Amino acid sequence: MALFSRQADRESGQPASRQSISSPAFANLWVRLAAERKYHILDLGKASSRNLNFYSSLRCKLFIGELLPAIHAWRAAAADEELLSLSLPALLGIDGLGDLDLVMCWDCLNYLDEKLLAQFSSSLHHYMRPGGFVHAFITTHANMPAAPAAFHIVAPSRMEFEHPHGGEVNAPNYPQRRLAALMQGFAVRESRLLQSGMQEYVFCSQ
């Protein structure tokens, strides 16, 4: 497994409280990935040794870049017209990004407003392999933790996550139709409403 990251040596901070979440859509996706092929995977969460170990079961070129701190720093520094041409490699500081087969968004999309989500999706689509997949958890609750969680893959069908302390904020609570409209170039491949109140999505690049 080849690893490309500015943050790969960093584990997440001390957990506030670790919880478990089922991931049936990810389990269905994972069985489609063939061991004999080499994949390009982008993980947009905090670097995790447990996730690195999980990905190592495949031949893959792995990119890691924590999306939320990067995108909010970019937004604070850029003019509106610069945001329209948001470049994912420049944003994440990763060279050689392209032909992505799998992108792990975790719960990050909940923390992007509609404008940023559309801009991010447009840039991401440019670096996807046709037929590549994007995995995400979207909350259906009115409120959500103030910062995204650190996720750890326990098995394809189960993950653990922890949120840092920091209270709650209003959640965008994107309905599926609106989410699909904002993510131009992607189609919903699978959607599962989980008992936790999270909607698990697998999108496919068109």
mmCIF file of C-alpha atoms in Angstrom:
data_model
loop_
_atom_site.group_PDB
_atom_site.id
_atom_site.type_symbol
_atom_site.label_atom_id
_atom_site.label_comp_id
_atom_site.label_asym_id
_atom_site.label_seq_id
_atom_site.Cartn_x
_atom_site.Cartn_y
_atom_site.Cartn_z
ATOM 1 C CA MET A 1 0.000 0.000 0.000
ATOM 2 C CA ALA A 2 1.415 3.381 -1.034
ATOM 3 C CA LEU A 3 0.501 6.219 1.322
ATOM 4 C CA PHE A 4 0.346 9.933 0.410
ATOM 5 C CA SER A 5 -0.512 12.323 3.237
ATOM 6 C CA ARG A 6 0.661 15.374 5.137
ATOM 7 C CA GLN A 7 -1.048 13.973 8.238
ATOM 8 C CA ALA A 8 -0.524 10.227 8.158
ATOM 9 C CA ASP A 9 1.497 10.107 11.364
ATOM 10 C CA ARG A 10 -1.163 11.806 13.435
ATOM 11 C CA GLU A 11 -3.778 9.916 15.370
ATOM 12 C CA SER A 12 -6.970 11.588 16.528
ATOM 13 C CA GLY A 13 -7.001 13.279 19.921
ATOM 14 C CA GLN A 14 -8.369 11.913 23.150
ATOM 15 C CA PRO A 15 -11.880 10.546 22.605
ATOM 16 C CA ALA A 16 -14.836 12.241 24.230
ATOM 17 C CA SER A 17 -16.961 9.105 24.020
ATOM 18 C CA ARG A 18 -16.594 6.245 21.595
ATOM 19 C CA GLN A 19 -19.719 4.974 19.900
ATOM 20 C CA SER A 20 -20.461 2.265 17.369
ATOM 21 C CA ILE A 21 -22.359 2.596 14.101
ATOM 22 C CA SER A 22 -23.396 -0.023 11.579
ATOM 23 C CA SER A 23 -22.317 0.449 7.960
ATOM 24 C CA PRO A 24 -24.242 -2.020 5.762
ATOM 25 C CA ALA A 25 -23.839 0.079 2.602
ATOM 26 C CA PHE A 26 -20.074 0.193 3.058
ATOM 27 C CA ALA A 27 -20.052 -3.568 3.647
ATOM 28 C CA ASN A 28 -21.888 -4.082 0.337
ATOM 29 C CA LEU A 29 -19.398 -1.790 -1.395
ATOM 30 C CA TRP A 30 -16.321 -3.423 0.129
ATOM 31 C CA VAL A 31 -17.159 -6.894 -1.190
ATOM 32 C CA ARG A 32 -17.109 -5.441 -4.731
ATOM 33 C CA LEU A 33 -13.455 -4.477 -4.432
ATOM 34 C CA ALA A 34 -11.264 -7.177 -5.951
ATOM 35 C CA ALA A 35 -8.013 -8.107 -4.245
ATOM 36 C CA GLU A 36 -6.125 -8.412 -7.538
ATOM 37 C CA ARG A 37 -6.760 -4.790 -8.631
ATOM 38 C CA LYS A 38 -4.925 -1.712 -7.415
ATOM 39 C CA TYR A 39 -7.201 1.026 -6.112
ATOM 40 C CA HIS A 40 -6.799 4.743 -5.476
ATOM 41 C CA ILE A 41 -8.459 5.668 -2.164
ATOM 42 C CA LEU A 42 -8.908 9.126 -0.622
ATOM 43 C CA ASP A 43 -9.668 9.330 3.116
ATOM 44 C CA LEU A 44 -10.940 12.787 4.107
ATOM 45 C CA GLY A 45 -10.924 12.199 7.870
ATOM 46 C CA LYS A 46 -8.354 12.160 10.632
ATOM 47 C CA ALA A 47 -5.479 9.766 10.077
ATOM 48 C CA SER A 48 -6.034 6.488 11.939
ATOM 49 C CA SER A 49 -3.690 3.526 12.227
ATOM 50 C CA ARG A 50 -6.707 1.218 12.465
ATOM 51 C CA ASN A 51 -7.996 2.478 9.124
ATOM 52 C CA LEU A 52 -4.549 2.162 7.563
ATOM 53 C CA ASN A 53 -4.462 -1.462 8.680
ATOM 54 C CA PHE A 54 -7.917 -2.024 7.195
ATOM 55 C CA TYR A 55 -7.033 -0.489 3.828
ATOM 56 C CA SER A 56 -3.855 -2.577 3.687
ATOM 57 C CA SER A 57 -5.941 -5.645 2.884
ATOM 58 C CA LEU A 58 -6.155 -4.190 -0.634
ATOM 59 C CA ARG A 59 -3.469 -3.186 -3.099
ATOM 60 C CA CYS A 60 -4.035 0.531 -3.011
ATOM 61 C CA LYS A 61 -2.558 3.969 -3.368
ATOM 62 C CA LEU A 62 -3.920 5.768 -0.318
ATOM 63 C CA PHE A 63 -4.277 9.540 0.027
ATOM 64 C CA ILE A 64 -5.183 11.084 3.393
ATOM 65 C CA GLY A 65 -6.201 14.709 3.849
ATOM 66 C CA GLU A 66 -8.408 16.060 6.624
ATOM 67 C CA LEU A 67 -11.094 17.978 4.753
ATOM 68 C CA LEU A 68 -12.773 20.293 7.245
ATOM 69 C CA PRO A 69 -9.780 22.249 8.628
ATOM 70 C CA ALA A 70 -8.432 22.614 5.087
ATOM 71 C CA ILE A 71 -11.669 23.772 3.487
ATOM 72 C CA HIS A 72 -12.498 26.290 6.222
ATOM 73 C CA ALA A 73 -8.978 27.759 6.070
ATOM 74 C CA TRP A 74 -9.334 28.021 2.297
ATOM 75 C CA ARG A 75 -12.705 29.726 2.606
ATOM 76 C CA ALA A 76 -11.405 32.247 5.138
ATOM 77 C CA ALA A 77 -8.487 33.196 2.886
ATOM 78 C CA ALA A 78 -10.109 33.080 -0.556
ATOM 79 C CA ALA A 79 -12.401 35.476 -2.356
ATOM 80 C CA ASP A 80 -15.743 34.163 -3.588
ATOM 81 C CA GLU A 81 -14.499 33.831 -7.161
ATOM 82 C CA GLU A 82 -11.551 31.709 -5.978
ATOM 83 C CA LEU A 83 -13.924 29.372 -4.173
ATOM 84 C CA LEU A 84 -15.669 28.692 -7.464
ATOM 85 C CA SER A 85 -12.490 27.062 -8.765
ATOM 86 C CA LEU A 86 -11.645 25.186 -5.580
ATOM 87 C CA SER A 87 -8.841 22.705 -6.330
ATOM 88 C CA LEU A 88 -8.898 19.582 -4.208
ATOM 89 C CA PRO A 89 -5.158 18.739 -4.485
ATOM 90 C CA ALA A 90 -4.229 22.332 -3.570
ATOM 91 C CA LEU A 91 -6.770 22.331 -0.760
ATOM 92 C CA LEU A 92 -5.454 19.110 0.791
ATOM 93 C CA GLY A 93 -1.810 19.622 -0.125
ATOM 94 C CA ILE A 94 -1.627 16.257 -1.890
ATOM 95 C CA ASP A 95 0.227 15.640 -5.140
ATOM 96 C CA GLY A 96 -0.738 13.008 -7.690
ATOM 97 C CA LEU A 97 -4.425 12.908 -6.820
ATOM 98 C CA GLY A 98 -6.540 11.281 -9.525
ATOM 99 C CA ASP A 99 -8.392 8.209 -10.805
ATOM 100 C CA LEU A 100 -10.034 7.806 -7.404
ATOM 101 C CA ASP A 101 -11.937 4.557 -6.899
ATOM 102 C CA LEU A 102 -13.128 5.238 -3.346
ATOM 103 C CA VAL A 103 -13.505 8.406 -1.276
ATOM 104 C CA MET A 104 -14.318 8.193 2.430
ATOM 105 C CA CYS A 105 -16.134 11.374 3.498
ATOM 106 C CA TRP A 106 -17.262 10.022 6.885
ATOM 107 C CA ASP A 107 -19.591 12.717 8.343
ATOM 108 C CA CYS A 108 -17.759 15.702 6.795
ATOM 109 C CA LEU A 109 -20.459 16.649 4.299
ATOM 110 C CA ASN A 110 -22.748 17.643 7.184
ATOM 111 C CA TYR A 111 -20.350 20.506 7.943
ATOM 112 C CA LEU A 112 -20.430 22.037 4.447
ATOM 113 C CA ASP A 113 -23.097 24.551 3.503
ATOM 114 C CA GLU A 114 -24.808 24.130 0.154
ATOM 115 C CA LYS A 115 -22.386 26.376 -1.721
ATOM 116 C CA LEU A 116 -19.304 24.639 -0.355
ATOM 117 C CA LEU A 117 -20.813 21.202 -0.859
ATOM 118 C CA ALA A 118 -21.521 21.933 -4.513
ATOM 119 C CA GLN A 119 -18.017 23.346 -5.046
ATOM 120 C CA PHE A 120 -16.355 20.453 -3.240
ATOM 121 C CA SER A 121 -18.372 17.870 -5.189
ATOM 122 C CA SER A 122 -17.532 19.542 -8.493
ATOM 123 C CA SER A 123 -13.811 19.484 -7.734
ATOM 124 C CA LEU A 124 -13.947 15.923 -6.395
ATOM 125 C CA HIS A 125 -15.708 14.656 -9.508
ATOM 126 C CA HIS A 126 -12.798 15.859 -11.630
ATOM 127 C CA TYR A 127 -10.457 13.436 -9.815
ATOM 128 C CA MET A 128 -12.776 10.417 -9.750
ATOM 129 C CA ARG A 129 -12.485 7.366 -11.942
ATOM 130 C CA PRO A 130 -15.801 6.827 -13.799
ATOM 131 C CA GLY A 131 -17.752 4.395 -11.660
ATOM 132 C CA GLY A 132 -15.754 5.330 -8.538
ATOM 133 C CA PHE A 133 -17.521 5.445 -5.173
ATOM 134 C CA VAL A 134 -18.007 8.059 -2.450
ATOM 135 C CA HIS A 135 -19.103 6.956 1.027
ATOM 136 C CA ALA A 136 -20.698 9.362 3.524
ATOM 137 C CA PHE A 137 -22.843 9.546 6.657
ATOM 138 C CA ILE A 138 -25.516 12.283 6.637
ATOM 139 C CA THR A 139 -27.333 13.130 9.851
ATOM 140 C CA THR A 140 -31.119 13.278 9.933
ATOM 141 C CA HIS A 141 -31.188 15.069 13.299
ATOM 142 C CA ALA A 142 -31.890 18.775 13.824
ATOM 143 C CA ASN A 143 -28.620 19.222 15.720
ATOM 144 C CA MET A 144 -25.190 17.626 15.483
ATOM 145 C CA PRO A 145 -21.852 17.852 17.329
ATOM 146 C CA ALA A 146 -19.958 21.057 16.623
ATOM 147 C CA ALA A 147 -17.061 19.186 14.996
ATOM 148 C CA PRO A 148 -16.860 16.062 12.824
ATOM 149 C CA ALA A 149 -16.073 12.689 14.330
ATOM 150 C CA ALA A 150 -12.958 10.574 14.067
ATOM 151 C CA PHE A 151 -13.995 7.247 12.525
ATOM 152 C CA HIS A 152 -12.304 3.864 12.856
ATOM 153 C CA ILE A 153 -13.262 0.884 10.701
ATOM 154 C CA VAL A 154 -13.741 -2.180 12.906
ATOM 155 C CA ALA A 155 -15.151 -4.315 10.091
ATOM 156 C CA PRO A 156 -16.862 -3.481 6.784
ATOM 157 C CA SER A 157 -20.242 -3.642 8.515
ATOM 158 C CA ARG A 158 -19.286 -1.764 11.703
ATOM 159 C CA MET A 159 -17.361 1.373 12.594
ATOM 160 C CA GLU A 160 -16.535 3.231 15.785
ATOM 161 C CA PHE A 161 -16.428 6.999 16.078
ATOM 162 C CA GLU A 162 -15.765 9.709 18.612
ATOM 163 C CA HIS A 163 -16.595 13.404 18.643
ATOM 164 C CA PRO A 164 -14.410 15.961 20.415
ATOM 165 C CA HIS A 165 -16.029 18.018 23.151
ATOM 166 C CA GLY A 166 -17.588 21.268 21.978
ATOM 167 C CA GLY A 167 -21.385 21.312 22.152
ATOM 168 C CA GLU A 168 -23.808 21.170 19.239
ATOM 169 C CA VAL A 169 -24.714 23.173 16.147
ATOM 170 C CA ASN A 170 -27.668 23.141 13.775
ATOM 171 C CA ALA A 171 -27.478 20.340 11.213
ATOM 172 C CA PRO A 172 -28.277 20.928 7.526
ATOM 173 C CA ASN A 173 -30.289 17.690 7.500
ATOM 174 C CA TYR A 174 -29.913 17.333 3.726
ATOM 175 C CA PRO A 175 -32.758 15.304 2.202
ATOM 176 C CA GLN A 176 -31.675 12.798 -0.423
ATOM 177 C CA ARG A 177 -33.114 14.724 -3.362
ATOM 178 C CA ARG A 178 -31.338 17.939 -2.360
ATOM 179 C CA LEU A 179 -28.080 16.113 -1.675
ATOM 180 C CA ALA A 180 -28.209 14.487 -5.102
ATOM 181 C CA ALA A 181 -28.820 17.872 -6.743
ATOM 182 C CA LEU A 182 -25.806 19.416 -4.991
ATOM 183 C CA MET A 183 -23.500 16.536 -5.893
ATOM 184 C CA GLN A 184 -23.493 17.002 -9.645
ATOM 185 C CA GLY A 185 -21.828 14.153 -11.499
ATOM 186 C CA PHE A 186 -22.687 11.607 -8.811
ATOM 187 C CA ALA A 187 -25.667 9.282 -8.451
ATOM 188 C CA VAL A 188 -26.919 7.631 -5.268
ATOM 189 C CA ARG A 189 -25.900 3.972 -5.506
ATOM 190 C CA GLU A 190 -27.194 2.933 -2.070
ATOM 191 C CA SER A 191 -28.835 4.689 0.870
ATOM 192 C CA ARG A 192 -29.547 3.201 4.296
ATOM 193 C CA LEU A 193 -31.282 4.879 7.239
ATOM 194 C CA LEU A 194 -29.507 3.615 10.346
ATOM 195 C CA GLN A 195 -30.898 3.281 13.868
ATOM 196 C CA SER A 196 -28.498 6.002 15.009
ATOM 197 C CA GLY A 197 -30.332 8.566 12.868
ATOM 198 C CA MET A 198 -27.548 8.666 10.304
ATOM 199 C CA GLN A 199 -28.311 8.101 6.620
ATOM 200 C CA GLU A 200 -25.492 6.096 5.072
ATOM 201 C CA TYR A 201 -24.814 6.856 1.402
ATOM 202 C CA VAL A 202 -22.751 5.352 -1.359
ATOM 203 C CA PHE A 203 -22.529 7.627 -4.406
ATOM 204 C CA CYS A 204 -21.222 6.540 -7.796
ATOM 205 C CA SER A 205 -19.311 8.839 -10.129
ATOM 206 C CA GLN A 206 -21.031 9.204 -13.509
#
